[in-house]
Coordinates of C-alpha atoms in Angstrom, one line a residue:
M21 CA -45.0 47.4 -8.0
K22 CA -46.2 44.5 -5.9
R23 CA -45.5 42.2 -8.9
Y24 CA -41.8 43.3 -9.0
L25 CA -41.5 42.9 -5.2
I26 CA -42.7 39.3 -5.6
L27 CA -40.4 38.6 -8.2
F28 CA -37.4 40.2 -6.4
L29 CA -38.2 38.2 -3.3
L30 CA -38.6 34.7 -5.1
A31 CA -35.1 35.5 -7.0
F32 CA -33.8 36.3 -3.5
Q33 CA -34.9 33.1 -1.9
G34 CA -33.4 31.2 -5.1
L35 CA -30.1 32.6 -4.4
M36 CA -30.2 32.0 -0.7
A37 CA -31.3 28.4 -1.2
Q38 CA -28.0 27.8 -3.4
V39 CA -25.9 25.5 -1.1
Q40 CA -22.1 25.5 -2.0
F41 CA -19.9 22.9 -0.4
E42 CA -16.3 22.4 -1.8
A43 CA -12.7 21.3 -0.9
R44 CA -9.6 23.3 -1.6
V45 CA -6.0 22.3 -1.3
S46 CA -2.9 24.4 -0.6
K47 CA -1.2 22.7 -3.5
N48 CA -1.8 20.0 -6.2
T49 CA 1.8 18.8 -6.4
L50 CA 3.9 18.5 -3.6
G51 CA 7.3 16.3 -2.4
L52 CA 7.0 13.5 0.1
N53 CA 8.4 15.4 2.7
E54 CA 6.1 18.3 2.4
R55 CA 2.7 18.9 4.1
L56 CA -0.8 19.6 2.4
R57 CA -3.4 21.7 3.8
I58 CA -7.0 20.9 2.7
D59 CA -10.2 23.0 3.7
F60 CA -13.7 21.8 3.2
I61 CA -15.9 25.1 2.7
M62 CA -19.7 25.4 2.9
N63 CA -21.8 28.5 2.7
V64 CA -24.5 27.0 4.8
D65 CA -24.7 25.6 8.4
G66 CA -24.5 21.9 7.3
D67 CA -25.1 18.9 9.9
N68 CA -23.3 15.7 10.1
F69 CA -20.0 16.7 8.3
E70 CA -18.1 13.4 7.4
Q71 CA -14.6 13.7 6.4
P72 CA -12.9 11.6 3.8
S73 CA -10.8 8.7 4.9
F74 CA -7.4 10.4 3.5
D75 CA -5.8 7.2 2.1
G76 CA -2.5 7.7 1.3
F77 CA -1.8 10.6 3.9
K78 CA -1.1 10.8 7.5
L79 CA -3.4 13.1 9.5
V80 CA -1.0 15.7 11.1
A81 CA -3.6 17.9 12.5
G82 CA -7.3 18.7 12.4
P83 CA -10.2 19.0 11.9
S84 CA -10.0 22.8 12.9
Q85 CA -13.4 24.7 12.6
Q86 CA -13.8 28.3 11.4
I87 CA -17.3 30.2 11.2
S88 CA -17.8 33.5 10.0
Q89 CA -21.0 35.3 9.3
S90 CA -21.6 39.0 8.1
W91 CA -24.4 41.2 6.9
I92 CA -23.4 44.0 4.4
N93 CA -25.8 46.1 2.5
G94 CA -28.7 44.0 3.5
R95 CA -27.2 40.6 2.3
S96 CA -26.1 38.1 4.7
S97 CA -23.1 35.6 4.0
F98 CA -22.2 32.6 6.0
Q99 CA -19.1 30.3 5.8
K100 CA -18.1 27.3 7.8
I101 CA -14.6 25.6 7.0
Y102 CA -13.1 22.3 8.3
S103 CA -9.3 22.3 8.0
Y104 CA -6.7 19.5 8.1
I105 CA -2.9 19.1 7.7
L106 CA -2.1 16.0 6.0
Q107 CA 1.5 14.3 5.4
P108 CA 1.9 12.1 2.1
E109 CA 2.8 8.6 2.9
R110 CA 3.8 7.2 -0.7
K111 CA 4.6 8.7 -4.1
G112 CA 2.2 8.9 -7.1
A113 CA -1.2 10.2 -8.0
V114 CA -3.3 10.2 -4.7
T115 CA -7.1 10.9 -4.8
I116 CA -8.8 12.7 -1.8
K117 CA -12.4 11.3 -1.6
Q118 CA -15.5 13.1 -1.1
A119 CA -16.8 14.7 2.1
A120 CA -20.3 15.0 2.8
I121 CA -22.6 17.2 4.7
E122 CA -26.6 17.2 5.3
Y123 CA -28.7 20.3 5.0
N124 CA -32.5 20.4 5.0
G125 CA -32.8 16.8 4.5
Q126 CA -30.5 16.5 1.5
I127 CA -26.7 15.2 1.3
Y128 CA -24.2 17.5 -0.3
K129 CA -20.6 16.1 -1.3
T130 CA -17.5 17.6 -2.5
N131 CA -15.6 16.6 -5.6
P132 CA -12.6 14.1 -5.3
I133 CA -9.2 16.0 -5.6
K134 CA -6.3 14.3 -7.2
V135 CA -2.8 15.3 -5.6
T136 CA 0.6 14.3 -7.2
V137 CA 3.0 13.2 -4.7
T138 CA 6.7 13.5 -6.0
N139 CA 10.1 12.4 -4.5
A140 CA 11.3 14.2 -1.4
V141 CA 12.3 17.9 -2.2
A142 CA 15.0 20.1 -0.9
Q143 CA 13.5 22.6 1.4
E144 CA 14.9 25.9 2.6
R145 CA 14.2 26.4 6.1
D146 CA 12.8 30.0 7.3
P147 CA 14.8 30.9 10.2
S148 CA 11.6 32.5 11.8
D149 CA 10.2 28.8 11.5
R150 CA 13.1 27.3 13.5
P151 CA 12.2 26.0 17.0
P152 CA 14.1 27.7 19.7
G153 CA 17.3 26.0 20.7
S154 CA 21.1 26.1 19.7
G155 CA 20.3 26.6 16.0
N156 CA 22.8 23.9 14.8
E157 CA 20.4 20.9 14.9
L158 CA 21.5 18.3 12.2
L159 CA 19.4 15.6 10.9
N160 CA 20.3 14.1 7.5
L161 CA 20.0 10.7 5.7
V162 CA 22.8 9.8 3.4
A163 CA 23.2 7.0 0.8
E164 CA 26.8 6.1 0.6
I165 CA 27.7 4.3 -2.6
S166 CA 31.0 2.2 -3.0
K167 CA 31.5 3.0 -6.6
T168 CA 29.7 5.0 -9.2
N169 CA 31.0 3.6 -12.5
P170 CA 31.2 -0.1 -12.2
Y171 CA 31.4 -2.6 -14.8
L172 CA 28.4 -4.5 -16.0
N173 CA 27.8 -7.4 -13.2
E174 CA 30.3 -5.7 -10.9
P175 CA 29.2 -5.5 -7.2
I176 CA 28.7 -2.3 -5.5
T177 CA 27.3 -1.5 -2.0
V178 CA 24.8 1.1 -0.9
V179 CA 24.7 1.9 3.0
Y180 CA 22.2 4.3 4.5
K181 CA 23.2 6.4 7.3
L182 CA 21.1 8.8 9.5
Y183 CA 23.5 11.6 10.8
F184 CA 22.2 13.5 13.7
N185 CA 23.3 16.1 16.4
N186 CA 21.5 18.2 19.1
I187 CA 18.4 16.3 18.5
G188 CA 16.6 13.2 19.8
V189 CA 15.5 10.5 17.5
T190 CA 12.4 8.4 19.0
G191 CA 11.7 6.5 16.0
F192 CA 11.2 6.2 12.2
K193 CA 9.0 4.8 9.5
E194 CA 9.7 4.1 6.0
L195 CA 7.8 6.4 3.5
A196 CA 9.2 5.2 0.4
K197 CA 11.5 2.2 -0.1
P198 CA 14.6 2.6 -2.4
K199 CA 13.9 0.9 -5.9
Y200 CA 16.7 -0.8 -7.7
N201 CA 15.6 -1.0 -11.1
D202 CA 17.8 -2.9 -13.7
F203 CA 20.0 -4.1 -10.7
W204 CA 20.0 -7.6 -9.0
N205 CA 19.9 -6.7 -5.4
Q206 CA 20.1 -8.2 -1.8
N207 CA 19.7 -6.6 1.5
I208 CA 22.5 -7.3 4.2
D209 CA 20.7 -8.0 7.5
I210 CA 21.4 -5.6 10.4
K211 CA 20.9 -7.5 13.6
Q212 CA 20.8 -4.4 16.0
L213 CA 20.8 -0.7 15.2
S214 CA 23.8 0.9 17.2
I215 CA 24.8 4.7 17.5
E216 CA 28.3 5.4 16.5
E217 CA 30.3 8.7 16.4
G218 CA 31.3 10.2 13.1
N219 CA 31.9 13.1 10.9
Y220 CA 29.4 14.8 8.5
Q221 CA 30.7 17.9 6.4
G222 CA 33.3 18.7 8.9
Q223 CA 30.7 18.5 11.8
R224 CA 31.3 16.1 14.5
C225 CA 28.1 14.0 15.0
Y226 CA 26.3 10.6 15.5
Y227 CA 25.1 8.3 12.9
V228 CA 23.1 5.1 12.8
I229 CA 23.3 2.5 9.7
L230 CA 19.9 1.8 9.0
K231 CA 20.0 -0.2 5.8
K232 CA 22.7 -2.2 3.7
A233 CA 22.4 -3.6 0.1
I234 CA 24.6 -5.2 -2.4
L235 CA 23.9 -4.4 -6.1
Y236 CA 24.9 -5.9 -9.3
P237 CA 24.0 -3.9 -12.5
Q238 CA 22.2 -5.7 -15.3
K239 CA 22.5 -3.2 -17.9
A240 CA 24.9 -0.8 -19.2
G241 CA 24.3 3.2 -19.1
K242 CA 23.2 5.6 -16.5
L243 CA 21.0 3.8 -13.9
T244 CA 19.0 5.5 -11.2
I245 CA 18.5 4.4 -7.6
E246 CA 15.4 5.8 -6.3
P247 CA 15.7 7.3 -2.9
L248 CA 14.8 6.2 0.8
S249 CA 12.3 8.3 2.7
L250 CA 11.8 8.2 6.2
D251 CA 9.2 10.0 8.7
I252 CA 11.3 10.6 11.7
G253 CA 10.0 11.3 15.3
V254 CA 12.3 13.7 16.8
Q255 CA 12.8 15.7 20.1
L256 CA 14.0 19.3 19.9
P257 CA 15.4 21.5 22.6
T258 CA 13.9 24.9 23.1
N259 CA 14.8 28.0 25.0
R260 CA 12.4 27.5 27.8
R261 CA 13.0 25.9 31.1
D262 CA 10.6 24.2 33.6
M263 CA 10.3 25.0 37.2
F264 CA 13.1 22.8 38.2
G265 CA 15.6 24.5 35.6
Q266 CA 15.4 21.4 33.0
M267 CA 15.3 22.4 29.4
I268 CA 11.9 21.8 27.8
I269 CA 11.7 19.5 24.9
T270 CA 9.3 19.5 21.9
E271 CA 8.3 16.4 20.0
D272 CA 7.9 16.7 16.3
N273 CA 8.2 14.7 13.0
K274 CA 10.6 15.3 10.4
V275 CA 10.9 13.9 6.9
V276 CA 14.2 13.1 5.3
S277 CA 15.3 11.6 2.1
A278 CA 18.6 10.2 0.7
G279 CA 18.1 11.7 -2.8
A280 CA 18.1 9.8 -5.9
K281 CA 21.6 8.4 -7.0
T282 CA 23.1 7.8 -10.5
I283 CA 25.1 5.1 -11.3
N284 CA 27.2 5.0 -14.8
V285 CA 27.4 1.4 -15.6
R286 CA 30.4 0.7 -18.1
P287 CA 29.6 -2.3 -20.6
L288 CA 32.2 -5.2 -20.8
P289 CA 34.5 -5.1 -23.8
E290 CA 33.1 -6.5 -27.0
S291 CA 36.3 -6.8 -29.2
T292 CA 38.0 -9.2 -26.6
K293 CA 34.8 -11.0 -25.7
P294 CA 35.6 -14.9 -26.0
E295 CA 33.0 -17.3 -27.7
G296 CA 30.8 -19.0 -25.2
F297 CA 31.0 -16.3 -22.6
T298 CA 27.9 -16.5 -20.3
G299 CA 28.3 -13.4 -18.3
A300 CA 30.6 -14.4 -15.5
V301 CA 32.4 -11.4 -13.8
G302 CA 34.8 -11.6 -10.6
R303 CA 37.6 -13.9 -9.9
L304 CA 36.8 -17.6 -10.3
N305 CA 38.1 -21.0 -10.8
F306 CA 36.7 -23.7 -13.0
T307 CA 36.9 -27.7 -12.7
V308 CA 35.2 -30.8 -14.4
T309 CA 35.4 -33.8 -12.3
P310 CA 34.0 -37.3 -12.9
S311 CA 33.0 -39.7 -10.0
K312 CA 34.8 -42.6 -11.7
T313 CA 36.1 -43.2 -15.2
T314 CA 36.1 -47.1 -15.2
L315 CA 32.5 -48.5 -15.4
K316 CA 31.0 -52.2 -15.6
N317 CA 27.5 -52.7 -17.7
G318 CA 24.9 -51.1 -16.1
E319 CA 26.8 -48.8 -13.9
S320 CA 26.6 -44.8 -14.1
L321 CA 29.0 -41.8 -13.5
D322 CA 28.3 -38.4 -12.1
L323 CA 30.1 -35.6 -14.1
I324 CA 30.6 -32.7 -11.8
V325 CA 31.0 -29.3 -13.5
S326 CA 31.6 -26.3 -10.9
A327 CA 32.8 -22.7 -10.3
Q328 CA 34.1 -21.4 -7.5
G329 CA 35.4 -18.0 -6.1
T330 CA 34.0 -14.4 -5.7
G331 CA 31.7 -12.8 -8.5
N332 CA 28.2 -12.7 -9.5
M333 CA 27.8 -16.4 -8.7
K334 CA 23.9 -16.5 -9.2
L335 CA 24.0 -14.6 -12.3
F336 CA 25.7 -16.8 -15.2
T337 CA 25.4 -20.3 -16.4
L338 CA 28.0 -23.0 -16.5
P339 CA 29.0 -24.5 -19.9
K340 CA 27.2 -28.0 -20.9
P341 CA 29.5 -31.0 -21.4
V342 CA 29.4 -32.7 -24.9
V343 CA 29.5 -36.4 -24.8
P344 CA 29.5 -39.2 -27.5
N345 CA 26.3 -40.8 -28.5
A346 CA 27.1 -44.1 -26.7
L347 CA 26.9 -42.2 -23.3
E348 CA 23.4 -41.2 -22.4
M349 CA 23.4 -38.0 -20.2
Y350 CA 20.6 -36.7 -18.1
D351 CA 19.5 -33.0 -17.2
P352 CA 21.8 -31.6 -14.5
V353 CA 21.1 -31.3 -10.8
H354 CA 21.9 -27.5 -10.0
D355 CA 23.5 -26.7 -6.5
E356 CA 24.5 -23.4 -5.0
K357 CA 26.5 -22.8 -2.0
V358 CA 26.8 -18.9 -1.9
T359 CA 27.0 -16.4 0.7
T360 CA 26.4 -12.6 0.1
S361 CA 28.1 -9.9 2.1
L362 CA 29.0 -6.2 1.4
A363 CA 32.1 -7.8 -0.5
G364 CA 29.6 -9.4 -2.8
M365 CA 28.9 -12.9 -3.6
S366 CA 31.2 -15.8 -3.0
G367 CA 31.1 -19.7 -2.9
R368 CA 30.6 -22.4 -5.2
I369 CA 28.0 -23.3 -8.0
T370 CA 27.6 -26.9 -9.4
D371 CA 25.9 -28.6 -12.1
K372 CA 25.9 -32.5 -11.6
Y373 CA 25.2 -34.6 -14.7
T374 CA 24.2 -38.4 -14.5
I375 CA 25.7 -40.4 -17.5
I376 CA 25.0 -43.9 -18.3
P377 CA 27.1 -45.9 -21.0
Q378 CA 25.2 -47.9 -23.7
Y379 CA 27.8 -50.2 -25.1
K380 CA 31.1 -51.4 -24.3
G381 CA 34.2 -49.6 -25.2
K382 CA 36.3 -46.4 -24.6
Y383 CA 34.8 -42.9 -24.9
A384 CA 36.2 -39.3 -24.7
I385 CA 34.4 -36.4 -23.2
K386 CA 35.9 -33.3 -24.8
P387 CA 37.8 -30.5 -22.8
M388 CA 35.3 -27.8 -21.7
Q389 CA 36.0 -24.0 -21.7
F390 CA 34.8 -21.3 -19.1
S391 CA 35.4 -17.7 -19.5
Y392 CA 34.9 -14.8 -17.1
F393 CA 35.9 -11.0 -16.9
D394 CA 38.5 -10.5 -14.4
L395 CA 37.8 -7.2 -12.6
S396 CA 41.3 -6.6 -11.1
S397 CA 43.0 -6.7 -14.7
G398 CA 39.9 -5.5 -16.8
T399 CA 40.4 -8.5 -19.2
Y400 CA 38.9 -11.8 -20.1
K401 CA 40.3 -14.9 -18.9
T402 CA 39.5 -18.5 -20.2
I403 CA 40.0 -21.8 -18.2
T404 CA 39.9 -25.1 -20.2
S405 CA 39.4 -28.4 -18.4
K406 CA 41.3 -31.7 -19.4
E407 CA 39.9 -34.4 -21.7
I408 CA 38.1 -37.2 -19.7
M409 CA 38.3 -40.9 -20.9
V410 CA 35.6 -43.2 -19.9
D411 CA 36.2 -46.9 -20.1
V412 CA 33.2 -49.3 -20.3
L413 CA 34.5 -52.7 -19.4
D414 CA 31.6 -55.0 -20.7
G415 CA 28.1 -54.9 -22.3
P416 CA 27.0 -55.0 -26.1
T417 CA 29.0 -53.7 -28.8
P418 CA 27.1 -51.3 -31.3
A419 CA 26.9 -53.9 -34.0
E420 CA 25.2 -56.4 -31.4
A421 CA 22.8 -53.8 -30.1
N422 CA 21.6 -52.9 -33.7
T423 CA 21.0 -56.6 -34.8
G424 CA 18.8 -57.4 -31.6
S425 CA 16.9 -54.1 -31.7
T426 CA 15.7 -54.8 -35.3
A427 CA 14.0 -58.2 -34.5
K428 CA 12.5 -56.6 -31.3
N429 CA 11.0 -53.8 -33.5
I430 CA 9.4 -56.4 -35.9
A431 CA 7.8 -58.3 -33.0
V432 CA 6.5 -55.0 -31.4
K433 CA 4.8 -53.8 -34.8
T434 CA 3.1 -57.1 -35.2
E435 CA 1.6 -56.8 -31.6
Q436 CA 0.6 -53.3 -32.1
F437 CA -2.4 -54.2 -34.4
K438 CA -3.6 -57.3 -32.5
N439 CA -6.6 -55.5 -30.6
I440 CA -7.9 -53.5 -33.3
K441 CA -11.6 -54.3 -34.2
P442 CA -12.4 -54.7 -38.1
K443 CA -15.9 -53.8 -37.7
T444 CA -17.8 -50.6 -36.2
I445 CA -21.1 -50.6 -34.5
L446 CA -22.9 -47.3 -34.0
V447 CA -25.4 -46.9 -31.2
G448 CA -27.8 -44.1 -30.9
I449 CA -27.7 -41.5 -27.9
A450 CA -31.1 -41.3 -26.0
K451 CA -32.3 -37.5 -26.1
K452 CA -35.1 -35.8 -24.3
D453 CA -37.0 -33.2 -26.1
F454 CA -37.2 -29.7 -24.6
Y455 CA -40.8 -29.2 -25.7
G456 CA -43.1 -30.1 -22.9
S457 CA -40.4 -30.7 -20.3
D458 CA -40.4 -29.1 -16.6
L459 CA -38.2 -26.3 -17.7
Y460 CA -40.2 -25.5 -20.8
L461 CA -43.6 -25.3 -18.7
G462 CA -41.7 -23.0 -16.0
L463 CA -40.4 -20.6 -18.5
L464 CA -43.7 -20.5 -20.2
F465 CA -45.7 -19.3 -17.1
A466 CA -42.9 -17.4 -15.4
P467 CA -43.9 -14.1 -16.8
F468 CA -47.6 -14.3 -15.4
I469 CA -46.0 -14.5 -11.9
I470 CA -43.1 -12.0 -12.2
I471 CA -44.9 -9.2 -13.8
P472 CA -47.5 -8.7 -11.1
L473 CA -44.8 -8.8 -8.7
I474 CA -42.8 -6.1 -10.3
I475 CA -45.8 -3.9 -10.6
L476 CA -46.5 -4.2 -6.9
A477 CA -42.8 -3.5 -6.0
K478 CA -43.0 -0.5 -8.2
K479 CA -46.1 1.0 -6.5
K480 CA -44.6 0.4 -3.1
K481 CA -41.3 2.1 -4.1
E482 CA -43.4 5.0 -5.6
A483 CA -45.4 5.4 -2.2
I484 CA -42.3 5.5 -0.3
D485 CA -40.5 7.9 -2.5
S486 CA -43.6 10.5 -2.3
D487 CA -43.6 10.4 1.5
V488 CA -40.8 12.9 1.9
T489 CA -41.5 13.6 5.5
G490 CA -41.4 9.8 6.4
N491 CA -38.2 9.5 4.4
R492 CA -36.7 12.3 6.3
I493 CA -37.7 10.9 9.8
R494 CA -36.4 7.5 8.9
M495 CA -33.0 8.9 7.6
N496 CA -32.8 10.9 10.8
N497 CA -33.4 7.9 12.8
K498 CA -30.9 5.9 10.9
L499 CA -28.4 8.7 11.4
A500 CA -29.2 8.8 15.3
K501 CA -28.4 5.0 15.6
K502 CA -25.2 5.6 13.5
Y503 CA -23.6 8.4 15.5
L504 CA -24.5 6.8 18.7
S505 CA -22.6 3.6 17.5
Q506 CA -19.7 5.8 16.5
A507 CA -19.8 7.5 20.0
K508 CA -19.3 4.0 21.7
K509 CA -16.3 3.1 19.5
H510 CA -14.6 6.4 20.7
L511 CA -15.1 6.0 24.3
N512 CA -11.3 6.3 24.9
N513 CA -11.0 9.3 22.6
K514 CA -12.9 12.4 23.8
E515 CA -13.3 14.8 21.1
P516 CA -14.6 12.4 18.5
F517 CA -16.8 11.0 21.1
Y518 CA -18.7 14.2 22.1
I519 CA -18.9 15.0 18.5
A520 CA -20.6 12.0 17.6
L521 CA -22.8 12.1 20.6
E522 CA -24.0 15.5 19.9
K523 CA -24.9 14.4 16.4
A524 CA -26.7 11.6 17.5
M525 CA -29.0 13.6 20.0
H526 CA -29.6 16.2 17.2
N527 CA -30.7 13.5 14.8
F528 CA -32.9 11.9 17.4
L529 CA -34.9 15.2 17.8
K530 CA -35.1 15.8 14.3
A531 CA -36.7 12.2 13.6
K532 CA -39.0 12.7 16.8
L533 CA -40.1 16.3 16.5
H534 CA -39.9 16.9 12.8
I535 CA -37.8 20.0 13.1
E536 CA -34.6 21.2 11.4
T537 CA -31.3 22.4 13.0
S538 CA -32.3 26.1 12.7
E539 CA -35.2 25.2 15.1
M540 CA -33.0 23.6 17.6
S541 CA -33.1 26.5 20.5
K542 CA -33.3 25.2 24.1
D543 CA -36.6 26.9 24.8
N544 CA -38.2 25.6 21.5
I545 CA -36.9 22.0 22.5
R546 CA -38.3 22.0 25.9
E547 CA -41.7 23.3 24.6
L548 CA -42.0 20.7 21.7
L549 CA -40.9 17.7 24.0
L550 CA -43.4 18.9 26.9
S551 CA -46.2 19.2 24.4
R552 CA -45.6 15.7 23.3
N553 CA -45.9 14.2 27.1
A554 CA -42.3 14.2 27.7
N555 CA -41.4 13.9 31.5
P556 CA -39.9 17.4 32.3
E557 CA -37.1 15.8 34.4
T558 CA -36.1 13.8 31.3
V559 CA -36.3 16.9 29.0
Q560 CA -34.0 18.9 31.4
N561 CA -31.5 16.0 31.6
F562 CA -31.5 16.0 27.6
I563 CA -31.0 19.7 27.3
A564 CA -28.3 19.6 29.8
L565 CA -26.3 16.6 28.3
T566 CA -26.6 18.5 24.9
E567 CA -25.1 21.6 26.4
N568 CA -22.4 19.5 27.9
C569 CA -21.3 18.1 24.9
E570 CA -19.7 21.2 23.4
F571 CA -18.2 22.1 26.7
A572 CA -16.6 18.7 27.3
R573 CA -14.8 18.6 24.0
Y574 CA -12.5 21.0 25.3
A575 CA -12.5 20.4 28.8
P576 CA -10.4 17.6 30.7
A577 CA -12.5 14.6 31.0
S578 CA -11.6 11.0 32.3
S579 CA -12.8 7.7 30.8
A580 CA -15.2 7.3 33.7
S581 CA -17.0 10.7 33.0
I582 CA -17.2 9.7 29.2
Q583 CA -18.7 6.4 29.9
Q584 CA -21.0 8.0 32.4
D585 CA -22.3 10.6 29.6
Y586 CA -22.8 7.7 27.1
D587 CA -24.7 5.6 29.6
K588 CA -26.7 8.7 30.3
A589 CA -27.4 9.4 26.6
V590 CA -28.7 5.9 26.0
L591 CA -30.9 6.0 29.0
I592 CA -32.5 9.6 28.2
I593 CA -33.2 8.5 24.5
S594 CA -34.7 5.2 25.5
E595 CA -36.8 7.0 27.9
L596 CA -37.9 9.6 25.4
E597 CA -38.9 7.0 23.0
K598 CA -41.3 5.6 25.4
Q599 CA -42.9 8.9 26.5
I600 CA -43.0 11.0 23.3
V601 CA -46.5 10.3 21.7

């Protein structure tokens, strides 16, 4: 019977010793405008809880702490929960990293959790969830598209308007920028936001234009404009009034999205497309202008090829002139004088070619053709330039130039072989042997020095690892310094300051008195400190400050009192360091 009782107690202790620490989320997939609840749950009273950084999320609320303990049929259960409310800041797969606690000198961590954030979703608001007020509050973000079925390279505009009524807007932050895949795009600057009166779905309201963009589709078919999403700070009226009869306003954050937009882009007609068409769309004029047509020997001319008007000015190429072989033409200098507004691009683009004649005579630069698609008529139009005659007054003729160049080539070939040496002289390269060198000797004797050092280091590490008590003391000392440093950083933030200060004092006691959290009663602390020759007054101050940490987290406190508590903690810990033996 006694043997069974011992086995039962051992099994019971094994179950009690099993530590469970996990993270749970309210949902694994949510929209950009939804909120997420995450709970960190433990079945033991762990110390030094460290929350993850929550990268990719905005912390809306938390941490809130819940503790429950029960005793049913002779078995006890314990649960502590830290809860947070998070708002996603970007789309995609976001990982919530590990949280950590300490229990009986061991560190326990939760598993990372992957959450998928999608585009903002439509939300049906529960009437019971609406704040008190008139009930007809309006807050909506709309993307107004000038045309949803344009031709390829036809300009369209997107204007983002925020409509609101019976609600105050205090500011906004972009959560997701609109993406214009397969569009050439340019934002139109808005110098200053201004509130205007308007109408939204039959309701008179106010609106603000937040963003304007001009788009040129670069691909035919159905193209999607991904939505703009905003996190907006708002002020909502309530049914409550203050002592002066003024309505009480509550502040909140709302996430709104313009929604994705689909543009059906029509291709340009293929059957009537002219040869040499380079993609110009709009209403354009084409000119080819020479700087001069009569040249002397050694002079050059500039041939200016340009298109001007309205259209996709930066998205097509100008035709290249064809000149006779007697005229040497250099690569063009490209120039753009283009402005972009909500009406589209307009201005002038130019290719300037420098042409230098080689021989005397008259030469023709052939007519050039430029084609564009005219949006107003829905047809292609072609402009043909005039032929340009270039008259070179003097210089060599082609026959003279060929005779002179032949004699010159013979002389050049003779000179090419003048400096070639007929005999080769080979010289040996000096080489130092590796055997017997300093590097060789160093590599030879290095193992006799390194191996003893490795053995000594290994023995020292084994000695440190076997000292469980010493390791625990060193870890607690390190944690005490860490949390005291954290408390100093939060002197202007009351709640995290007192949480860090309390953790610092607890870890100091665990390091100095070699005790665990379960042994930290007020009487036990006093008795242990006094038995280690600590000053009674210093002990009383330490206990009073520890008790004050929990109370001060929820009581009003000024920055002066926070600074005083920090200075007092540093002084008390310093005095106990000297007094404890």
